[in-house]
Amino acid sequence: MSGLSEGAPFDALRGQLEQAAQEFADGPDALQGILLGIVDDVDRAVREPLEIFPVCHHSPASAVAMARRLREKQPKVVYLELCEDMAPLLSELRNCRLPVAVQAFASEVRGFPAEWAPLSVVAPITEASAEYQAIAYALDTPGVELVLVDRSSDHVFQWQAGGREATGAEDRPVDEEAALHGDAVGVEIGDLRPRFAELEEHLLRHGRVRHWSEWWHQYVELPLGDSDHDTYRQVMLLIGSLFRRLAPGDTGRVRVDEDRERYMWTRMREHLAATGTDPRDCLYVCGAFHASSRVEEFGVHGSDAFAITPPSGSTWLHGLIPSSHAAIEAQFGLAAGSVSIAATQWAKNLKRTKVRPFRLAGQAGTRKAAKPPAAAPAVPVAPAAPSDKLSGFLQSPPALDGLDEAELLGWSVEIVRSARRNGYLASTADAIAVFETSILLAGMRDRARPTPYDFQDAAVTCIEKETVPGRRDVRRLVEILMGGDRIGQVGYDALPPLARDVHDRLAPLNLRLQQRGVQRALMDLTAQPELRACSDVLWMLRHLMPHGAARPIMGERELGKQSVQESWDLALGTHQRALIELGYEGVSIEQVLEQRLRRAAYAPNATTAQVLGAVEDAVLYLRGGRLADELGTRALEVLATERSVDGAPEVLRRVRRLLAYYRISRPVLPSWIESFAKTGYAHYCTLLPTAFTDEDATVRQVAAMLGFLFSMESLALSLGCDRTQLDLAFAQSHPHEPSRVALLWAAQVHLGQLSRTELRERCDALLADPLAVPAYPRYLSGFLHALEPVPQLAGFVVEAVSNAFARLPDPVLLPWLPTLITTLRAEGTDLAPLLIREAGRVFPGRLAALDAWVPPWQAAEQAPAEPKAGGGGGSGRAALLGAYPETCDSVAELLGCEGVWETETPDPSGAVLVGRHPETAEAVELLLTGG
């Protein structure tokens, strides 16, 4: 670069900058090298045979200059800085309403860390951008070729895996409009922003602005809006070189920038060599930061030493997703509202400069342009020798744009009207105040004309006197006034097959599913049985898509149940991106759901409960069958390998539902669930003694194990299991913690090893022991959990809790009450109704009867003992039979016996019995005498 010829067009500027550097820095130093290096970068770029067109992302000045230059030059090949694998999608932009984003998506990751999956790269495109002008020109002009030359989406993550940082904003979107791009890595044309924090702070402070977007609008966008092509090009090259030379020494980011430049120039030279195109007939559209490159591969005669690595084994899918101004601002760190202001500035530039922009034929969301007058085809003008435009631009004072009172007055009136509609007490006086404050702020910031940012600050100051939750703030209202947060939409023809299939299958609902917002769908499935197919689709979408895309208001889908009527809130247009990304996983939602269920079931860390959940989803949404049986077999395999009881409650809940469903829907149980019952019975019998003493296992988990054993016992025994396994498990269980001891007692009652009377006596002994009283609430917690495996103990639990309230001292009872409440709320949602129903049966129904009420268990204790029967022991029963002989007559007739009733004799003596039955006495005699 130092060997430029003497007649170079920038020699005069170079000399002036060298003299200025010596004066300001008191001698040659780094400042001189930077200033002269910037001029060398500009000189080198304008001398390149292949014309370089530097742009800034979403810059109206760049878009106007691009449209003007394309009509003047009419290049045959347009090289565009965009991921080369996104080229096939660009023709579908005409079926979309801008802004949208071109997306590359990879759900199956190969060659990258597994935790990165899924991989996603997006490139947002708006109408007020230079890249859209180049795309529209190339696609709608016969004989023009559009070539994307930037690194592929795969290389974005290859370089990141190699220690280089991928491009994209670090801040993640937080609201719905800003979340349209999700976690995708953003790529843009012209990432033009100072990377030296001190430089940006200096520019903002001396420019009297708050954000970089505002500085760019004031000091670059407006001055370049009316400039000629050479001036625009050289100024953009100057800015790109300045920011590049002042960038900090971040080796990772610098390596990414340089490798991208090497990549793009290598691709362009390959294309020129393959097609034989003259470089003078081409146009290279890239960011101003990359236009001032200093790599050896720069230019059509650069080095070919850069080797492009092959792609990884990941499968990349491409599509278009909706975007919005807020999403672009959030992803690339722009000021809120800056893209909307740029769209407004774009319309003003077109009106002022009379430049005809390029639009794709049939572009959705735009007015049909008036047919231009017929004119002779433009003849490309031979490029003239580069001349110095920088000197005049840098030396001329800034053009003072006069105050447009009509425009500012219109803004002031409209913002007051919008504020009143949104609940602010704004009036005409506020409109006048906003008008005058805007002029005042512009004057304080050395501006002759208030910018939209000045107007925004004035509106906030004069109108937003207080912040009200739920109300749009005035700053947001100004953004809407300046153009609003335009949200793009992907047209039906540009959707993937899955999304089109969903729209076709939901067509009977007669809703505008592509429209943003919430729509209500009412379905009477009895009167219109054909809508059941729509119901199936909606339930699958609810399972696959984010919350809010398809939300049921009325109706349910559970095992063995079917809704008669359903009501849905649908927002598929709002969640269009999620629906499009489903299309990357399959060609139908059934296929996507099946793949996800398999992926969840066969994951290395899948638990038995998760696999059973996949089985239940397969039955609910895919009608079971082969997939459900396959996943059930997988659940059996996972259960056999588990060595903990962490998922026992969920396993119990899901197995009960599946077993009840199969018993009423199939004549024979599936083989996998029979095997699951057998294996689970043996598995939990083996783990039960350890679980009773394991500190990591909770009482709820142990209770769930017992619930599985007791509820599956009959089925398991019928399939060949041995009851001895359960007896041995309980014989080996010796818990010490009070709640587990209570749980063991309840299980023993169920097994018949302990009677209720004995259980009641043990509880009374605990209440009578002063040392055991503080632990009594923990015993009660165990009894509460015991209702899961032994629900018939509900009456005893009511009795135990009542005794606790009656006999426990307040220092013990009151601290336990929060534990009782939280236990019932968190773990006893199914147990609380059982307790309430049992308590309602036991306790009196009226408050007046409560004082005289005696609990049934106390009434049994206070009842007088029954007199013992006489020697015969059966006089009472005999009298009862004599009083009601019909029952015995009916039984005798049923058994075929004939008998005659005899008169009851009072208590026969033993001698009479011996006389009637001598055989017994003779046998006893033989036994005693040994005869």
PDB file of C-alpha atoms in Angstrom, residues 34 96 128 251 341 356 366 386 473 490 539 602 614 719 723 821:
ATOM      1  CA  ILE A  34      -3.567   5.625  11.226  1.00  0.00           C
ATOM      2  CA  CYS A  96     -43.488 -13.013   2.055  1.00  0.00           C
ATOM      3  CA  ALA A 128     -35.070  -0.488   3.515  1.00  0.00           C
ATOM      4  CA  THR A 251      -7.585 -12.119  18.287  1.00  0.00           C
ATOM      5  CA  ILE A 341     -37.047   5.199  12.116  1.00  0.00           C
ATOM      6  CA  ARG A 356     -37.022   4.153  -8.084  1.00  0.00           C
ATOM      7  CA  THR A 366     -46.389  -3.728  -0.755  1.00  0.00           C
ATOM      8  CA  PRO A 386     -11.399   7.495  -9.387  1.00  0.00           C
ATOM      9  CA  ASP A 473     -45.014   4.037  27.533  1.00  0.00           C
ATOM     10  CA  VAL A 490     -44.035 -15.916   5.404  1.00  0.00           C
ATOM     11  CA  TRP A 539     -53.937 -31.463  20.289  1.00  0.00           C
ATOM     12  CA  TYR A 602     -34.201 -43.572  23.910  1.00  0.00           C
ATOM     13  CA  ALA A 614     -43.961 -41.014  25.952  1.00  0.00           C
ATOM     14  CA  LEU A 719     -48.770 -63.802  35.895  1.00  0.00           C
ATOM     15  CA  ARG A 723     -46.129 -63.502  47.206  1.00  0.00           C
ATOM     16  CA  ILE A 821     -50.721 -27.867  54.919  1.00  0.00           C
TER      17      ILE A 821
END
